[in-house]
Amino acid sequence: MSVMQNILETVAHFVSDKQKDPLLDQEVYLGQSVVRVDGADKVRGEARFTSEFKLDNMSYAVPVYSTIAKGKIRKIDAASAQQAPGVLAVITFENIMRMKAPPIVDFHNIGKGFALSDLPIMQNAEVHWDGEPVAIVVADTPERAEDAASLVSVEYDAETPDVSFEGMKPKAIVPSDIMGEPPELEIGAVKNAMSEAEVSIRNVYRAARYNHNAIEPHATIAAWDEQGGLLVYDSTQSVNLTAHTLSYIFDLKVQDIRVVAPFVGGGFGGKIGWSNTPLCVAAAHAVNRPVKLALSRKGVFRMVGGRTISEQEVALGARKDGKLTALIHTGLTATTTSGRYAEQCTFPPRHLYASPNLFVGQKIVYLDTVANTWMRAPGESIGTFALESAMDELAHELKMDPIELRRINEPEKDPTKDIEFSSRHLTEAYRRGAEKFGWQRRNPEPRSQRDGKWLVGQGVATAYYPFMRFPAKVRIQICADGSAIVQTPGSEMGMGLATTQIQHAADRLGLPLDRVNFQYGDSSLPDTPMLAGGSNQTATIIAAVRAAVEELHRELLTLAQERADSPLKSAKYEDLEARNGGLFWAGDTDRGETYAAILQKGGQPSAEAETSSGPPMETMKHSMASYGAQFCEVRVNEESGELRVPRWLGSFDCGTVVNPKTAASQFRGGIIMGIGMALTEETLFDERRGRIMNPSLAEYHVPVNLDVPYIEIIYNGIPDDQAPLGARGIGELGITGAAAAIANAVFNATGKRVRDLPITLDKLL
Ligand code: MOS
């Protein structure tokens, strides 16, 4: 049973969103490149991130990390740390407050909060990974805490950890499910079809471990009040889910916890559910004053998981005309016994191509490492690397243009679910992208384009990311002056949350932008399981705002109709439009009333609606995803292997684009992260002892400006009838297909097929 089916069964009612949204025809701000409402504050340093909040009497916590991957703490010598200047407490498993082991991610019950591992947090002597916090030192300044932390000495009884991915392969198992979907799926008779295929390829694709490196390292400030209430500033992708997780761990009422995060410096899947937050809360309890725990870059590598190492095999069989007859995509990823997250690398082949015979299957191995987690398009980013490299290899075998190969294998309905696509115009994205990129000028012959010592090549690959939406609640208030306040606990991690939601609410309410106040990032706002993840947030809030505005408009209409003299007296809700700050008869500019007039004449100071959008029925009835075509050019130095990416064009099919400026920024960010995944990033892991060897930006290389070309972004702009406002997700789409586009361009440039990421220069010599 799928996640969505489960959600549906647990939700009793839903709001139908089937009719075409009338707003699509009358928008004013939607679709405009409105400048970020918080852009100036961010540039001036006035937008406050977690670490920047100041509380009176603040103290500072620094973790001590284990240096073994498995075993028991025999002895912790904290005496010299305790005596160091300014030290308030050294917290270990021996004196930390009791905390319940956190709830593991459960998509059937996401509203209760979650962590990425259900291990107890510093509650006993056991050590489960190299980097697990074994002590927290709290002092009156960050420097003194850092210094004292270095004085804590820990003795261990070490055991042999399972840390070798290769070594654990014989113990690989099929997980019970993958994000609620079956781990294995077979259609037709794939083995026969493979052996009878006129043309076939079969290869193994590997990707490195990757770590989260958001510009803002994880940070928390926690303060308990005298009544046992808790205030937490936290760099989180969900303030209210974090509140629920803390309520579970500390056995508090969720109403007694307030989690605040007005700005988050990037999340990418890595900023929710890690132990830094509860440890800060426990530290504040121990010293009975506010505590800030701001992880160092190294601390993020130690305590926060990243993208699993992976190995995938793809076999494709086709007729000579290019029609696929067999598709096999299997994958092996690593996880932990406490996290159990099987990264969904075989999701793309379930939805991308028409093949009468198909098998997908995933296995996992358990390693003694920090739990792995989501990282921008988890599954789809590495999954499309394998599948889209394989499609390019097949195109080469067939001597067929790779775009043509994809076009002729475009499915008419979802290949593995018996449902129609809500809106899929991938072929159109390829057509527009090819034209703009100049794909026709490419020579398909490998190693045929040269510029001095530089071998030049171009590659394409498909981008794919599923559509997600959560049921959510918003509260909207119309004030006496006719302006609006929209409240929901979303997270701004750099995507432009407030900007796009103000655009939408302004159009929906018929107000100018500056008359809409959007409040978010605070768990004291309506409690609803909102998560800036899965590229869902824009659509999720839009659906809830639409429902709330409808309720509010009906309320205001009723109020107006209490007066005999109201120009709305005989109107039905359907007759009206929201514009000029009020409700007006559709097509009649002057006949209507402003919100301010309705409230004032009705003797009400304000009007308010708190409304929930329904569960995502649309995703049950339709196969819904965003798509795209990634085009890139590479130059490879024949002598040194140096690789450059001078040109990129992303052509996307993501439905309505609410704000072209913030959307392009999301796409570019995704593609840049894809360039990092393909070329520069790699977590170096010592398989003898299970320790990450490069926990810093000096040795873990994220792409810098010189690694990134100008990235051109285009999109179809075809609204999806099933998505709120026609808009599907964009935050994660950009990274998908990016690594394959580069690998395919490298093959075109050099004739070398690199099947293990990252593509470093040694692999090109
Ligand atoms: Mo995203 S990896 O769902 O934050």
JSON list of N, CA and C in Angstrom, two decimals, residues 401-455:
[
{"chain": "A", "resi": 401, "resn": "ASP", "atom": "N", "xyz": [19.98, 9.50, -32.18]},
{"chain": "A", "resi": 401, "resn": "ASP", "atom": "CA", "xyz": [20.07, 10.70, -31.35]},
{"chain": "A", "resi": 401, "resn": "ASP", "atom": "C", "xyz": [19.44, 10.41, -29.99]},
{"chain": "A", "resi": 402, "resn": "PRO", "atom": "N", "xyz": [20.12, 10.78, -28.89]},
{"chain": "A", "resi": 402, "resn": "PRO", "atom": "CA", "xyz": [19.58, 10.44, -27.57]},
{"chain": "A", "resi": 402, "resn": "PRO", "atom": "C", "xyz": [18.24, 11.11, -27.26]},
{"chain": "A", "resi": 403, "resn": "ILE", "atom": "N", "xyz": [17.98, 12.26, -27.87]},
{"chain": "A", "resi": 403, "resn": "ILE", "atom": "CA", "xyz": [16.67, 12.91, -27.64]},
{"chain": "A", "resi": 403, "resn": "ILE", "atom": "C", "xyz": [15.59, 12.12, -28.38]},
{"chain": "A", "resi": 404, "resn": "GLU", "atom": "N", "xyz": [15.92, 11.67, -29.58]},
{"chain": "A", "resi": 404, "resn": "GLU", "atom": "CA", "xyz": [14.98, 10.87, -30.36]},
{"chain": "A", "resi": 404, "resn": "GLU", "atom": "C", "xyz": [14.66, 9.56, -29.63]},
{"chain": "A", "resi": 405, "resn": "LEU", "atom": "N", "xyz": [15.69, 8.95, -29.04]},
{"chain": "A", "resi": 405, "resn": "LEU", "atom": "CA", "xyz": [15.48, 7.70, -28.29]},
{"chain": "A", "resi": 405, "resn": "LEU", "atom": "C", "xyz": [14.47, 7.92, -27.16]},
{"chain": "A", "resi": 406, "resn": "ARG", "atom": "N", "xyz": [14.62, 9.03, -26.49]},
{"chain": "A", "resi": 406, "resn": "ARG", "atom": "CA", "xyz": [13.68, 9.32, -25.39]},
{"chain": "A", "resi": 406, "resn": "ARG", "atom": "C", "xyz": [12.29, 9.60, -25.93]},
{"chain": "A", "resi": 407, "resn": "ARG", "atom": "N", "xyz": [12.24, 10.32, -27.04]},
{"chain": "A", "resi": 407, "resn": "ARG", "atom": "CA", "xyz": [10.93, 10.68, -27.61]},
{"chain": "A", "resi": 407, "resn": "ARG", "atom": "C", "xyz": [10.13, 9.42, -27.99]},
{"chain": "A", "resi": 408, "resn": "ILE", "atom": "N", "xyz": [10.81, 8.47, -28.62]},
{"chain": "A", "resi": 408, "resn": "ILE", "atom": "CA", "xyz": [10.03, 7.32, -29.07]},
{"chain": "A", "resi": 408, "resn": "ILE", "atom": "C", "xyz": [9.68, 6.35, -27.94]},
{"chain": "A", "resi": 409, "resn": "ASN", "atom": "N", "xyz": [10.30, 6.55, -26.78]},
{"chain": "A", "resi": 409, "resn": "ASN", "atom": "CA", "xyz": [9.95, 5.70, -25.64]},
{"chain": "A", "resi": 409, "resn": "ASN", "atom": "C", "xyz": [9.12, 6.44, -24.59]},
{"chain": "A", "resi": 410, "resn": "GLU", "atom": "N", "xyz": [8.58, 7.57, -25.01]},
{"chain": "A", "resi": 410, "resn": "GLU", "atom": "CA", "xyz": [7.73, 8.36, -24.12]},
{"chain": "A", "resi": 410, "resn": "GLU", "atom": "C", "xyz": [6.43, 7.57, -23.86]},
{"chain": "A", "resi": 411, "resn": "PRO", "atom": "N", "xyz": [6.10, 7.30, -22.60]},
{"chain": "A", "resi": 411, "resn": "PRO", "atom": "CA", "xyz": [4.90, 6.50, -22.32]},
{"chain": "A", "resi": 411, "resn": "PRO", "atom": "C", "xyz": [3.62, 7.32, -22.46]},
{"chain": "A", "resi": 412, "resn": "GLU", "atom": "N", "xyz": [2.52, 6.62, -22.78]},
{"chain": "A", "resi": 412, "resn": "GLU", "atom": "CA", "xyz": [1.23, 7.32, -22.88]},
{"chain": "A", "resi": 412, "resn": "GLU", "atom": "C", "xyz": [0.56, 7.47, -21.54]},
{"chain": "A", "resi": 413, "resn": "LYS", "atom": "N", "xyz": [0.79, 6.48, -20.67]},
{"chain": "A", "resi": 413, "resn": "LYS", "atom": "CA", "xyz": [0.33, 6.65, -19.28]},
{"chain": "A", "resi": 413, "resn": "LYS", "atom": "C", "xyz": [1.43, 6.13, -18.37]},
{"chain": "A", "resi": 414, "resn": "ASP", "atom": "N", "xyz": [1.24, 6.26, -17.07]},
{"chain": "A", "resi": 414, "resn": "ASP", "atom": "CA", "xyz": [2.31, 5.86, -16.16]},
{"chain": "A", "resi": 414, "resn": "ASP", "atom": "C", "xyz": [2.66, 4.38, -16.36]},
{"chain": "A", "resi": 415, "resn": "PRO", "atom": "N", "xyz": [3.95, 4.10, -16.57]},
{"chain": "A", "resi": 415, "resn": "PRO", "atom": "CA", "xyz": [4.36, 2.73, -16.92]},
{"chain": "A", "resi": 415, "resn": "PRO", "atom": "C", "xyz": [4.12, 1.70, -15.81]},
{"chain": "A", "resi": 416, "resn": "THR", "atom": "N", "xyz": [4.09, 2.11, -14.56]},
{"chain": "A", "resi": 416, "resn": "THR", "atom": "CA", "xyz": [3.95, 1.10, -13.51]},
{"chain": "A", "resi": 416, "resn": "THR", "atom": "C", "xyz": [2.68, 1.27, -12.67]},
{"chain": "A", "resi": 417, "resn": "LYS", "atom": "N", "xyz": [2.03, 2.43, -12.78]},
{"chain": "A", "resi": 417, "resn": "LYS", "atom": "CA", "xyz": [0.75, 2.61, -12.10]},
{"chain": "A", "resi": 417, "resn": "LYS", "atom": "C", "xyz": [-0.28, 2.76, -13.20]},
{"chain": "A", "resi": 418, "resn": "ASP", "atom": "N", "xyz": [-1.42, 2.17, -13.02]},
{"chain": "A", "resi": 418, "resn": "ASP", "atom": "CA", "xyz": [-2.38, 2.20, -14.12]},
{"chain": "A", "resi": 418, "resn": "ASP", "atom": "C", "xyz": [-3.18, 3.51, -14.10]},
{"chain": "A", "resi": 419, "resn": "ILE", "atom": "N", "xyz": [-2.46, 4.62, -14.21]},
{"chain": "A", "resi": 419, "resn": "ILE", "atom": "CA", "xyz": [-3.13, 5.92, -14.18]},
{"chain": "A", "resi": 419, "resn": "ILE", "atom": "C", "xyz": [-2.52, 6.85, -15.23]},
{"chain": "A", "resi": 420, "resn": "GLU", "atom": "N", "xyz": [-3.31, 7.86, -15.59]},
{"chain": "A", "resi": 420, "resn": "GLU", "atom": "CA", "xyz": [-2.87, 8.84, -16.59]},
{"chain": "A", "resi": 420, "resn": "GLU", "atom": "C", "xyz": [-1.94, 9.87, -15.95]},
{"chain": "A", "resi": 421, "resn": "PHE", "atom": "N", "xyz": [-1.12, 10.48, -16.79]},
{"chain": "A", "resi": 421, "resn": "PHE", "atom": "CA", "xyz": [-0.34, 11.63, -16.32]},
{"chain": "A", "resi": 421, "resn": "PHE", "atom": "C", "xyz": [-1.27, 12.82, -16.18]},
{"chain": "A", "resi": 422, "resn": "SER", "atom": "N", "xyz": [-1.05, 13.63, -15.16]},
{"chain": "A", "resi": 422, "resn": "SER", "atom": "CA", "xyz": [-1.85, 14.84, -15.03]},
{"chain": "A", "resi": 422, "resn": "SER", "atom": "C", "xyz": [-1.47, 15.82, -16.13]},
{"chain": "A", "resi": 423, "resn": "SER", "atom": "N", "xyz": [-0.19, 15.90, -16.42]},
{"chain": "A", "resi": 423, "resn": "SER", "atom": "CA", "xyz": [0.31, 16.84, -17.42]},
{"chain": "A", "resi": 423, "resn": "SER", "atom": "C", "xyz": [1.77, 16.50, -17.63]},
{"chain": "A", "resi": 424, "resn": "ARG", "atom": "N", "xyz": [2.12, 16.04, -18.82]},
{"chain": "A", "resi": 424, "resn": "ARG", "atom": "CA", "xyz": [3.51, 15.65, -19.06]},
{"chain": "A", "resi": 424, "resn": "ARG", "atom": "C", "xyz": [3.91, 16.12, -20.44]},
{"chain": "A", "resi": 425, "resn": "HIS", "atom": "N", "xyz": [4.81, 17.07, -20.48]},
{"chain": "A", "resi": 425, "resn": "HIS", "atom": "CA", "xyz": [5.25, 17.65, -21.75]},
{"chain": "A", "resi": 425, "resn": "HIS", "atom": "C", "xyz": [6.76, 17.64, -21.83]},
{"chain": "A", "resi": 426, "resn": "LEU", "atom": "N", "xyz": [7.33, 16.48, -21.51]},
{"chain": "A", "resi": 426, "resn": "LEU", "atom": "CA", "xyz": [8.78, 16.31, -21.54]},
{"chain": "A", "resi": 426, "resn": "LEU", "atom": "C", "xyz": [9.32, 16.47, -22.96]},
{"chain": "A", "resi": 427, "resn": "THR", "atom": "N", "xyz": [8.61, 15.91, -23.93]},
{"chain": "A", "resi": 427, "resn": "THR", "atom": "CA", "xyz": [9.07, 16.01, -25.32]},
{"chain": "A", "resi": 427, "resn": "THR", "atom": "C", "xyz": [9.15, 17.47, -25.75]},
{"chain": "A", "resi": 428, "resn": "GLU", "atom": "N", "xyz": [8.17, 18.24, -25.30]},
{"chain": "A", "resi": 428, "resn": "GLU", "atom": "CA", "xyz": [8.16, 19.68, -25.61]},
{"chain": "A", "resi": 428, "resn": "GLU", "atom": "C", "xyz": [9.36, 20.37, -24.95]},
{"chain": "A", "resi": 429, "resn": "ALA", "atom": "N", "xyz": [9.67, 19.97, -23.72]},
{"chain": "A", "resi": 429, "resn": "ALA", "atom": "CA", "xyz": [10.83, 20.55, -23.04]},
{"chain": "A", "resi": 429, "resn": "ALA", "atom": "C", "xyz": [12.11, 20.22, -23.81]},
{"chain": "A", "resi": 430, "resn": "TYR", "atom": "N", "xyz": [12.22, 19.01, -24.31]},
{"chain": "A", "resi": 430, "resn": "TYR", "atom": "CA", "xyz": [13.38, 18.64, -25.13]},
{"chain": "A", "resi": 430, "resn": "TYR", "atom": "C", "xyz": [13.43, 19.46, -26.42]},
{"chain": "A", "resi": 431, "resn": "ARG", "atom": "N", "xyz": [12.27, 19.60, -27.05]},
{"chain": "A", "resi": 431, "resn": "ARG", "atom": "CA", "xyz": [12.23, 20.33, -28.33]},
{"chain": "A", "resi": 431, "resn": "ARG", "atom": "C", "xyz": [12.69, 21.78, -28.14]},
{"chain": "A", "resi": 432, "resn": "ARG", "atom": "N", "xyz": [12.13, 22.42, -27.12]},
{"chain": "A", "resi": 432, "resn": "ARG", "atom": "CA", "xyz": [12.48, 23.82, -26.89]},
{"chain": "A", "resi": 432, "resn": "ARG", "atom": "C", "xyz": [13.94, 23.95, -26.44]},
{"chain": "A", "resi": 433, "resn": "GLY", "atom": "N", "xyz": [14.36, 23.02, -25.60]},
{"chain": "A", "resi": 433, "resn": "GLY", "atom": "CA", "xyz": [15.73, 23.06, -25.11]},
{"chain": "A", "resi": 433, "resn": "GLY", "atom": "C", "xyz": [16.74, 22.84, -26.24]},
{"chain": "A", "resi": 434, "resn": "ALA", "atom": "N", "xyz": [16.45, 21.86, -27.10]},
{"chain": "A", "resi": 434, "resn": "ALA", "atom": "CA", "xyz": [17.37, 21.53, -28.19]},
{"chain": "A", "resi": 434, "resn": "ALA", "atom": "C", "xyz": [17.54, 22.73, -29.12]},
{"chain": "A", "resi": 435, "resn": "GLU", "atom": "N", "xyz": [16.43, 23.41, -29.37]},
{"chain": "A", "resi": 435, "resn": "GLU", "atom": "CA", "xyz": [16.48, 24.55, -30.27]},
{"chain": "A", "resi": 435, "resn": "GLU", "atom": "C", "xyz": [17.33, 25.67, -29.67]},
{"chain": "A", "resi": 436, "resn": "LYS", "atom": "N", "xyz": [17.08, 25.96, -28.41]},
{"chain": "A", "resi": 436, "resn": "LYS", "atom": "CA", "xyz": [17.77, 27.06, -27.75]},
{"chain": "A", "resi": 436, "resn": "LYS", "atom": "C", "xyz": [19.26, 26.75, -27.53]},
{"chain": "A", "resi": 437, "resn": "PHE", "atom": "N", "xyz": [19.55, 25.49, -27.25]},
{"chain": "A", "resi": 437, "resn": "PHE", "atom": "CA", "xyz": [20.93, 25.09, -26.95]},
{"chain": "A", "resi": 437, "resn": "PHE", "atom": "C", "xyz": [21.74, 24.91, -28.24]},
{"chain": "A", "resi": 438, "resn": "GLY", "atom": "N", "xyz": [21.06, 24.70, -29.35]},
{"chain": "A", "resi": 438, "resn": "GLY", "atom": "CA", "xyz": [21.75, 24.42, -30.60]},
{"chain": "A", "resi": 438, "resn": "GLY", "atom": "C", "xyz": [22.21, 22.97, -30.69]},
{"chain": "A", "resi": 439, "resn": "TRP", "atom": "N", "xyz": [21.37, 22.06, -30.23]},
{"chain": "A", "resi": 439, "resn": "TRP", "atom": "CA", "xyz": [21.71, 20.63, -30.19]},
{"chain": "A", "resi": 439, "resn": "TRP", "atom": "C", "xyz": [22.05, 20.10, -31.58]},
{"chain": "A", "resi": 440, "resn": "GLN", "atom": "N", "xyz": [21.37, 20.65, -32.60]},
{"chain": "A", "resi": 440, "resn": "GLN", "atom": "CA", "xyz": [21.59, 20.16, -33.97]},
{"chain": "A", "resi": 440, "resn": "GLN", "atom": "C", "xyz": [23.04, 20.32, -34.42]},
{"chain": "A", "resi": 441, "resn": "ARG", "atom": "N", "xyz": [23.73, 21.30, -33.87]},
{"chain": "A", "resi": 441, "resn": "ARG", "atom": "CA", "xyz": [25.12, 21.54, -34.29]},
{"chain": "A", "resi": 441, "resn": "ARG", "atom": "C", "xyz": [26.10, 20.55, -33.68]},
{"chain": "A", "resi": 442, "resn": "ARG", "atom": "N", "xyz": [25.63, 19.74, -32.73]},
{"chain": "A", "resi": 442, "resn": "ARG", "atom": "CA", "xyz": [26.52, 18.79, -32.07]},
{"chain": "A", "resi": 442, "resn": "ARG", "atom": "C", "xyz": [26.89, 17.65, -33.02]},
{"chain": "A", "resi": 443, "resn": "ASN", "atom": "N", "xyz": [28.15, 17.23, -32.95]},
{"chain": "A", "resi": 443, "resn": "ASN", "atom": "CA", "xyz": [28.56, 16.05, -33.70]},
{"chain": "A", "resi": 443, "resn": "ASN", "atom": "C", "xyz": [28.43, 14.85, -32.77]},
{"chain": "A", "resi": 444, "resn": "PRO", "atom": "N", "xyz": [27.59, 13.86, -33.13]},
{"chain": "A", "resi": 444, "resn": "PRO", "atom": "CA", "xyz": [27.36, 12.74, -32.22]},
{"chain": "A", "resi": 444, "resn": "PRO", "atom": "C", "xyz": [28.57, 11.82, -32.09]},
{"chain": "A", "resi": 445, "resn": "GLU", "atom": "N", "xyz": [29.52, 11.94, -33.01]},
{"chain": "A", "resi": 445, "resn": "GLU", "atom": "CA", "xyz": [30.70, 11.08, -32.98]},
{"chain": "A", "resi": 445, "resn": "GLU", "atom": "C", "xyz": [31.59, 11.46, -31.79]},
{"chain": "A", "resi": 446, "resn": "PRO", "atom": "N", "xyz": [31.86, 10.52, -30.87]},
{"chain": "A", "resi": 446, "resn": "PRO", "atom": "CA", "xyz": [32.71, 10.87, -29.73]},
{"chain": "A", "resi": 446, "resn": "PRO", "atom": "C", "xyz": [34.10, 11.35, -30.18]},
{"chain": "A", "resi": 447, "resn": "ARG", "atom": "N", "xyz": [34.64, 12.29, -29.42]},
{"chain": "A", "resi": 447, "resn": "ARG", "atom": "CA", "xyz": [35.99, 12.80, -29.64]},
{"chain": "A", "resi": 447, "resn": "ARG", "atom": "C", "xyz": [36.13, 13.45, -31.02]},
{"chain": "A", "resi": 448, "resn": "SER", "atom": "N", "xyz": [35.07, 14.10, -31.46]},
{"chain": "A", "resi": 448, "resn": "SER", "atom": "CA", "xyz": [35.13, 14.68, -32.81]},
{"chain": "A", "resi": 448, "resn": "SER", "atom": "C", "xyz": [35.19, 16.20, -32.77]},
{"chain": "A", "resi": 449, "resn": "GLN", "atom": "N", "xyz": [35.01, 16.79, -31.60]},
{"chain": "A", "resi": 449, "resn": "GLN", "atom": "CA", "xyz": [35.06, 18.26, -31.52]},
{"chain": "A", "resi": 449, "resn": "GLN", "atom": "C", "xyz": [36.24, 18.65, -30.66]},
{"chain": "A", "resi": 450, "resn": "ARG", "atom": "N", "xyz": [37.03, 19.59, -31.15]},
{"chain": "A", "resi": 450, "resn": "ARG", "atom": "CA", "xyz": [38.27, 19.91, -30.47]},
{"chain": "A", "resi": 450, "resn": "ARG", "atom": "C", "xyz": [38.54, 21.40, -30.60]},
{"chain": "A", "resi": 451, "resn": "ASP", "atom": "N", "xyz": [39.12, 21.95, -29.52]},
{"chain": "A", "resi": 451, "resn": "ASP", "atom": "CA", "xyz": [39.54, 23.35, -29.54]},
{"chain": "A", "resi": 451, "resn": "ASP", "atom": "C", "xyz": [40.94, 23.37, -28.93]},
{"chain": "A", "resi": 452, "resn": "GLY", "atom": "N", "xyz": [41.95, 23.23, -29.77]},
{"chain": "A", "resi": 452, "resn": "GLY", "atom": "CA", "xyz": [43.32, 23.10, -29.26]},
{"chain": "A", "resi": 452, "resn": "GLY", "atom": "C", "xyz": [43.47, 21.83, -28.46]},
{"chain": "A", "resi": 453, "resn": "LYS", "atom": "N", "xyz": [43.90, 22.01, -27.17]},
{"chain": "A", "resi": 453, "resn": "LYS", "atom": "CA", "xyz": [44.08, 20.83, -26.33]},
{"chain": "A", "resi": 453, "resn": "LYS", "atom": "C", "xyz": [42.76, 20.39, -25.68]},
{"chain": "A", "resi": 454, "resn": "TRP", "atom": "N", "xyz": [41.72, 21.15, -25.91]},
{"chain": "A", "resi": 454, "resn": "TRP", "atom": "CA", "xyz": [40.46, 20.86, -25.24]},
{"chain": "A", "resi": 454, "resn": "TRP", "atom": "C", "xyz": [39.55, 20.02, -26.13]},
{"chain": "A", "resi": 455, "resn": "LEU", "atom": "N", "xyz": [39.11, 18.90, -25.58]},
{"chain": "A", "resi": 455, "resn": "LEU", "atom": "CA", "xyz": [38.11, 18.07, -26.25]},
{"chain": "A", "resi": 455, "resn": "LEU", "atom": "C", "xyz": [36.75, 18.60, -25.81]}
]
